[in-house]
Short mmCIF file of C-alpha atoms in Angstrom, two decimals:
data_model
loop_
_atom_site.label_atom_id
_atom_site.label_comp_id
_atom_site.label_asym_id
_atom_site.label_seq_id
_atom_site.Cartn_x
_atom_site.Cartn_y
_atom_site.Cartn_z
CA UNK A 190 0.00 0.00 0.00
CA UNK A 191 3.09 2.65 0.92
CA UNK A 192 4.77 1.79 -2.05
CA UNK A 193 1.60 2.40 -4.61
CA UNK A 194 1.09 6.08 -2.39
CA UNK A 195 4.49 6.91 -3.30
CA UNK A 196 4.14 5.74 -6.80
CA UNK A 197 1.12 7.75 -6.95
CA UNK A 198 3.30 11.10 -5.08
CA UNK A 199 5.94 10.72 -7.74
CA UNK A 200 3.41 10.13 -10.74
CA UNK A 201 1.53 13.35 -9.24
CA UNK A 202 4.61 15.66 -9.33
CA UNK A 203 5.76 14.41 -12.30
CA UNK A 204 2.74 15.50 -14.18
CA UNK A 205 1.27 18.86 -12.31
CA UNK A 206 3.91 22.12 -12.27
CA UNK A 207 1.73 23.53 -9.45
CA UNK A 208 2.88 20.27 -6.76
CA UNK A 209 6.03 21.54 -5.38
CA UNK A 210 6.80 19.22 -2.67
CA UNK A 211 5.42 15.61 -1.89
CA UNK A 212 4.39 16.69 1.78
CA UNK A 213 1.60 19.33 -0.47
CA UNK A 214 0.26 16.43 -2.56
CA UNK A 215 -0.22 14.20 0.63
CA UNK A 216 -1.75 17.19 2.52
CA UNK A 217 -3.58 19.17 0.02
CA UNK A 218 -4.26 16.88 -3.58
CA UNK A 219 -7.97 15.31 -3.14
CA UNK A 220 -7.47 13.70 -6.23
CA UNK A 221 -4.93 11.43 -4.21
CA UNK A 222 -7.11 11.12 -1.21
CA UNK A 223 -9.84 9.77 -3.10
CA UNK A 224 -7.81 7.32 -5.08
CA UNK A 225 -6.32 6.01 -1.59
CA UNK A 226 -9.47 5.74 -0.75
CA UNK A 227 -11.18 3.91 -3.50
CA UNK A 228 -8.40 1.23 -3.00
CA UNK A 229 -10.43 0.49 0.26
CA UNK A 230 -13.64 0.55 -0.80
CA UNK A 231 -12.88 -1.80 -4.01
CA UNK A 232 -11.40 -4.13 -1.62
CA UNK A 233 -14.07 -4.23 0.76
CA UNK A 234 -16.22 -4.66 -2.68
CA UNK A 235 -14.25 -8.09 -3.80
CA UNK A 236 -14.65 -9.12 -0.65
CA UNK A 237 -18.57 -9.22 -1.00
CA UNK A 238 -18.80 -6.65 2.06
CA UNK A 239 -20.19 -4.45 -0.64
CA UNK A 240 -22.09 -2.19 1.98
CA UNK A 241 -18.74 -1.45 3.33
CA UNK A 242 -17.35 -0.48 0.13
CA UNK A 243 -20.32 1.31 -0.33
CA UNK A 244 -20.13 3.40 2.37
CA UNK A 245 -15.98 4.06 1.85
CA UNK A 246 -17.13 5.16 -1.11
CA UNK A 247 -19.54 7.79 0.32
CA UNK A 248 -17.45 9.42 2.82
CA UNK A 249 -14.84 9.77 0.19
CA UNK A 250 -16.78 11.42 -2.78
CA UNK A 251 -18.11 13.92 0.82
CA UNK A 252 -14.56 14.61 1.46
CA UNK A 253 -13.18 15.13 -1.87
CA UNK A 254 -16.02 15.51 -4.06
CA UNK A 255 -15.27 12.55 -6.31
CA UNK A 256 -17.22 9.29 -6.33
CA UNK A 257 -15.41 6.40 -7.59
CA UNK A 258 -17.37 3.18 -7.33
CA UNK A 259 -16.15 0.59 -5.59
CA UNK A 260 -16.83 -1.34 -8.26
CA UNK A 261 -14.62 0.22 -10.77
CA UNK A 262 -11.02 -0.80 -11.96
CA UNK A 263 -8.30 1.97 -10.99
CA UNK A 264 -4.99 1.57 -12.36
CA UNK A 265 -1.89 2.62 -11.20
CA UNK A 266 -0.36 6.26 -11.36
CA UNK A 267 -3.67 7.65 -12.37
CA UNK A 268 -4.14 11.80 -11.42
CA UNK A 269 -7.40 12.85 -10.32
CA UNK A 270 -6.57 16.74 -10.90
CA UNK A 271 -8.74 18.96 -9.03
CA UNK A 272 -11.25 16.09 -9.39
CA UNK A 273 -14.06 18.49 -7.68
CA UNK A 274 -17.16 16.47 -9.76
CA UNK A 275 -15.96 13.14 -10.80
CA UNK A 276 -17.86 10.38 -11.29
CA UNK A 277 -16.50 6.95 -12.13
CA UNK A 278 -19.23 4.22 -12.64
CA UNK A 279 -19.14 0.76 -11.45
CA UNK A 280 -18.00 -1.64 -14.59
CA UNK A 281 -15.70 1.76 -15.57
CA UNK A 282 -11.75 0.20 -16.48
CA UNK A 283 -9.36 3.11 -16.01
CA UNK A 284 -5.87 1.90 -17.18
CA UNK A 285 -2.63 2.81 -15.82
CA UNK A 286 -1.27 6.29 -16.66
CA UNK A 287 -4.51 8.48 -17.29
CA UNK A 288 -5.32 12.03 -16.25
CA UNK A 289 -8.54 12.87 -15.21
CA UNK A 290 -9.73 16.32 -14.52
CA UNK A 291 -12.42 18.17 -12.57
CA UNK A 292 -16.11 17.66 -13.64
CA UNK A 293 -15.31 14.28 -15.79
CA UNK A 294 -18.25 11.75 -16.08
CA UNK A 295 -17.47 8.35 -17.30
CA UNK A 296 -20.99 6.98 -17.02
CA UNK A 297 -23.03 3.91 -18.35
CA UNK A 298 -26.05 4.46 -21.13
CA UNK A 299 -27.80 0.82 -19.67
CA UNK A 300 -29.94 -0.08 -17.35
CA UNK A 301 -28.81 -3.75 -17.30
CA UNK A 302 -27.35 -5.50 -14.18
CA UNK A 303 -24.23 -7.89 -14.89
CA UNK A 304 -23.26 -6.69 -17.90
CA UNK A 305 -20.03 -4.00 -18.92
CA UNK A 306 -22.11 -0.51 -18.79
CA UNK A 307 -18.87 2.22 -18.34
CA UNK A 308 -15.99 3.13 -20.08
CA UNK A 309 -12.53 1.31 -20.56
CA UNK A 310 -9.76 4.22 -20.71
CA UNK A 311 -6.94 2.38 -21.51
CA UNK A 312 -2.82 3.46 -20.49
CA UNK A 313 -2.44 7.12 -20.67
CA UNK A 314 -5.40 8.86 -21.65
CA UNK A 315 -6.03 12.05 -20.72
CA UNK A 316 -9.77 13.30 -20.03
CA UNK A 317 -10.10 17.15 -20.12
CA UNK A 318 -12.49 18.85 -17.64
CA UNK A 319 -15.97 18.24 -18.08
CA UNK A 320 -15.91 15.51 -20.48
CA UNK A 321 -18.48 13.19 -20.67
CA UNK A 322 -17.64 9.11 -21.48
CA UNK A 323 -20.90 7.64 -22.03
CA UNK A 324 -21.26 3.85 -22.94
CA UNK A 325 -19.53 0.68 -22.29
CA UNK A 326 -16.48 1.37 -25.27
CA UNK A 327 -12.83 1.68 -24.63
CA UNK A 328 -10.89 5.33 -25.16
CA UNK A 329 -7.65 3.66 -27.04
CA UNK A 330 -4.30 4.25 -25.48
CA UNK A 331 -2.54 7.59 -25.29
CA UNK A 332 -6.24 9.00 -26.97
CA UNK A 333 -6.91 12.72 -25.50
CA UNK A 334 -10.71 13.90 -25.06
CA UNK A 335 -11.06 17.71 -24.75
CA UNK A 336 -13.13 19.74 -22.50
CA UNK A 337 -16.87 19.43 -22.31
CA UNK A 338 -16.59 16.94 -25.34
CA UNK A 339 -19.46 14.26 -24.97
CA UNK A 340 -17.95 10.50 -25.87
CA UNK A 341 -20.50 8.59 -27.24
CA UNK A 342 -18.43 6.05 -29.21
CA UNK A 343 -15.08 4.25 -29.09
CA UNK A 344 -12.01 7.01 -29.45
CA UNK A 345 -8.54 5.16 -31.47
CA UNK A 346 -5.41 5.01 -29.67
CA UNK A 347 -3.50 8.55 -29.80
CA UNK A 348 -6.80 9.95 -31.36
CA UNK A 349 -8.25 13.74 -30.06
CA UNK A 350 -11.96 13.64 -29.37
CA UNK A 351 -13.45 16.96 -29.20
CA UNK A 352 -16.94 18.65 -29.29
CA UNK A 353 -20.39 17.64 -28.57
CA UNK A 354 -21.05 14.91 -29.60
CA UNK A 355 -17.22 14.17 -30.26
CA UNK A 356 -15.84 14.12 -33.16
CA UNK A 357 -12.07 12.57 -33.54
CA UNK A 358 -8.80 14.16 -34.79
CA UNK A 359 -6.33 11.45 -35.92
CA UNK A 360 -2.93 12.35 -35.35
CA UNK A 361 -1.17 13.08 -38.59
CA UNK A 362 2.02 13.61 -37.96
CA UNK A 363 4.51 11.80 -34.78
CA UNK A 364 7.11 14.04 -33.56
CA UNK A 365 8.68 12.35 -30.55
CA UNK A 366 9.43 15.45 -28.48
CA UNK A 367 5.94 16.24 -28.73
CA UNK A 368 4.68 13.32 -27.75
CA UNK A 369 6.56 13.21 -24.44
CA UNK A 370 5.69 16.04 -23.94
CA UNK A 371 1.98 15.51 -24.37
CA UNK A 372 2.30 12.15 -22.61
CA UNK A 373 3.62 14.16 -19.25
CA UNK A 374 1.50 17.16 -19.36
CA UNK A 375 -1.12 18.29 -21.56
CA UNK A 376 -3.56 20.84 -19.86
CA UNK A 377 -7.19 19.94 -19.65
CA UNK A 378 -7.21 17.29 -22.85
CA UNK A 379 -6.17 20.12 -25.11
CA UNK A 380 -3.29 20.17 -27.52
CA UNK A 381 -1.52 22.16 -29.70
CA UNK A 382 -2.75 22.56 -33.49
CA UNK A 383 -5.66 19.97 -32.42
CA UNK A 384 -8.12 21.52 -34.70
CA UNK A 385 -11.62 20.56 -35.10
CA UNK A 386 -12.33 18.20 -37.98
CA UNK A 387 -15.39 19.61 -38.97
CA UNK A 388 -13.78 23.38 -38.64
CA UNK A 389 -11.33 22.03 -40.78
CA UNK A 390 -13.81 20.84 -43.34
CA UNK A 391 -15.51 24.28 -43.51
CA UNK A 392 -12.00 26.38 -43.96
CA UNK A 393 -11.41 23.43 -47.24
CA UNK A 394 -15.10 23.99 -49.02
CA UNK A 395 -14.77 27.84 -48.57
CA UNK A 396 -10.99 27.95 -50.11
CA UNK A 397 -12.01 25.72 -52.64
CA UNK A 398 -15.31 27.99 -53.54
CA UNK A 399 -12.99 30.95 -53.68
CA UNK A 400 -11.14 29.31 -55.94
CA UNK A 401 -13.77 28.11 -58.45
CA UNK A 402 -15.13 31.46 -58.51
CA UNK A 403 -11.82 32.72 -59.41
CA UNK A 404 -11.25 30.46 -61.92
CA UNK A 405 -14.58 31.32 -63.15
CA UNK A 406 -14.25 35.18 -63.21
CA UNK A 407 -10.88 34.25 -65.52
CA UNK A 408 -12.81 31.85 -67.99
CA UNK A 409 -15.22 34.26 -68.64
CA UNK A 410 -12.78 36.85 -68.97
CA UNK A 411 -11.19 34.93 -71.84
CA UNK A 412 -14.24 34.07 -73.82
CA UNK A 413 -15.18 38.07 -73.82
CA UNK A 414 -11.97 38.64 -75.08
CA UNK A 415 -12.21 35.56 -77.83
CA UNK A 416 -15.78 37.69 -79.05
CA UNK A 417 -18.09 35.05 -77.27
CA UNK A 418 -20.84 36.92 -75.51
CA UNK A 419 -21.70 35.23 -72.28
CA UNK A 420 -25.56 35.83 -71.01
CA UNK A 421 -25.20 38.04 -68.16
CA UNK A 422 -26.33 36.97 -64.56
CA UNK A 423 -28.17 39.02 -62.31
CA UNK A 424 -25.40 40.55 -59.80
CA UNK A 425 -24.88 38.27 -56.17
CA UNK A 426 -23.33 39.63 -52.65
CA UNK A 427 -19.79 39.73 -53.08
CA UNK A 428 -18.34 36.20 -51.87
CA UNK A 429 -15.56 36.95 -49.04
CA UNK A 430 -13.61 33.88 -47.95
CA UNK A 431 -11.71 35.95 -45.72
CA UNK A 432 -14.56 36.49 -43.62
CA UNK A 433 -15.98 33.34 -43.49
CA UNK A 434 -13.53 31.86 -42.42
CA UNK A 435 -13.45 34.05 -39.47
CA UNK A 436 -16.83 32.85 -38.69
CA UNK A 437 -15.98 29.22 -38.64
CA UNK A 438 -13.04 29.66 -36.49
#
């Protein structure tokens, strides 16, 4: 038990600039509390004293404001950050590694009794505040989910999710600096240049209408100049790409 605390200490430091000294995260890191705590409770729990665990789990999510059922998986190293609003639901899987921050739900969409109804997050995911996993799917390794996204469906390994409902960013390009980086720290789900697919999408169609109608404006050019009259359309609001794009930022 000492030794997975100060695995948890190190892990803890390691991955928030604001601990500064391991006495800090004991004393003042409910994230840590509540994951000591939820080691308890899920014992109590596979011990079928499941009103025990029950209970553990009670005080903890009053002292620390996250609820962790006893029921759920917990692997090692994970950081509860802030953690004020967490829920973690009873078949969840949380694999080893993952960040979790305040206001994170990683709930079940069935009613049924027995079967898998939560999330599987599996080694070093990071959940950004907010987030919403909904359904019994698994969040693939290393995957990042962005604040106040809502998961509804199963996110590939080093994947973004973001938006509501989520839609996924695959990771194009694999710098390794980078992703250490992001693997250590990266601040509420969110990385750099993670833009929205569907953002994306919009800034393609309007560059490529600007273009046509360019291309246009030059075809019809030529065939004045060649002596071949072109019917004349009636006159439309001047198309500016510049500012829609703006709009879709």
């Amino acid at each position: 038990m000492l030794s997975r605390i100060r695995e948890d200490i190190a892990s803890i430091m390691a991955r928030d600039p604001a601990a500064r000294t391991a006495l800090e995260v004991v004393c003042c890191y409910p994230g840590l509390h509540a994951i000591v705590m939820h080691r308890w409770a899920a014992f109590c729990w596979e011990h079928n004293l499941k009103l025990l665990g029950r209970f553990i789990s009670l005080i903890a999510r009053i002292l620390t404001g996250i609820e962790i059922h006893p029921g759920a998986t917990i692997g090692r190293r994970v950081f509860i950050d802030h953690g004020f609003g967490v829920v973690i639901g009873e078949t969840a899987d949380v694999g080893d590694d993952c960040t979790i921050y305040q206001g994170v739900t990683l709930g079940g969409t069935s009613l049924g009794k027995g079967i898998k109804r939560h999330p599987t997050l599996a080694r070093g995911v990071i959940i950004g505040a907010g987030a919403k996993i909904l359904g019994s799917f698994t969040v693939g390794e290393g995957a990042k989910v962005g604040s106040n996204a809502v998961v509804v469906k199963p996110v590939p390994a080093g994947a973004t999710a973001v938006g509501n409902p989520a839609r996924i960013i695959q990771k194009e390009t694999h710098n390794p600096q980078e992703d250490a980086a992001a693997r250590m720290f990266a601040a509420y789900g969110v990385t750099p240049n993670g833009d929205d697919p569907l953002s994306k999408a919009l800034h393609g169609l309007i560059d490529n209408a600007a273009a046509q109608e360019l291309q246009i404006a030059r075809i019809v050019a030529l065939l004045k100049a060649a002596g071949i009259a072109c019917d004349s359309l009636p006159p439309l609001d001047k198309f500016d790409p510049d500012e829609l794009n703006k709009l879709v930022e």
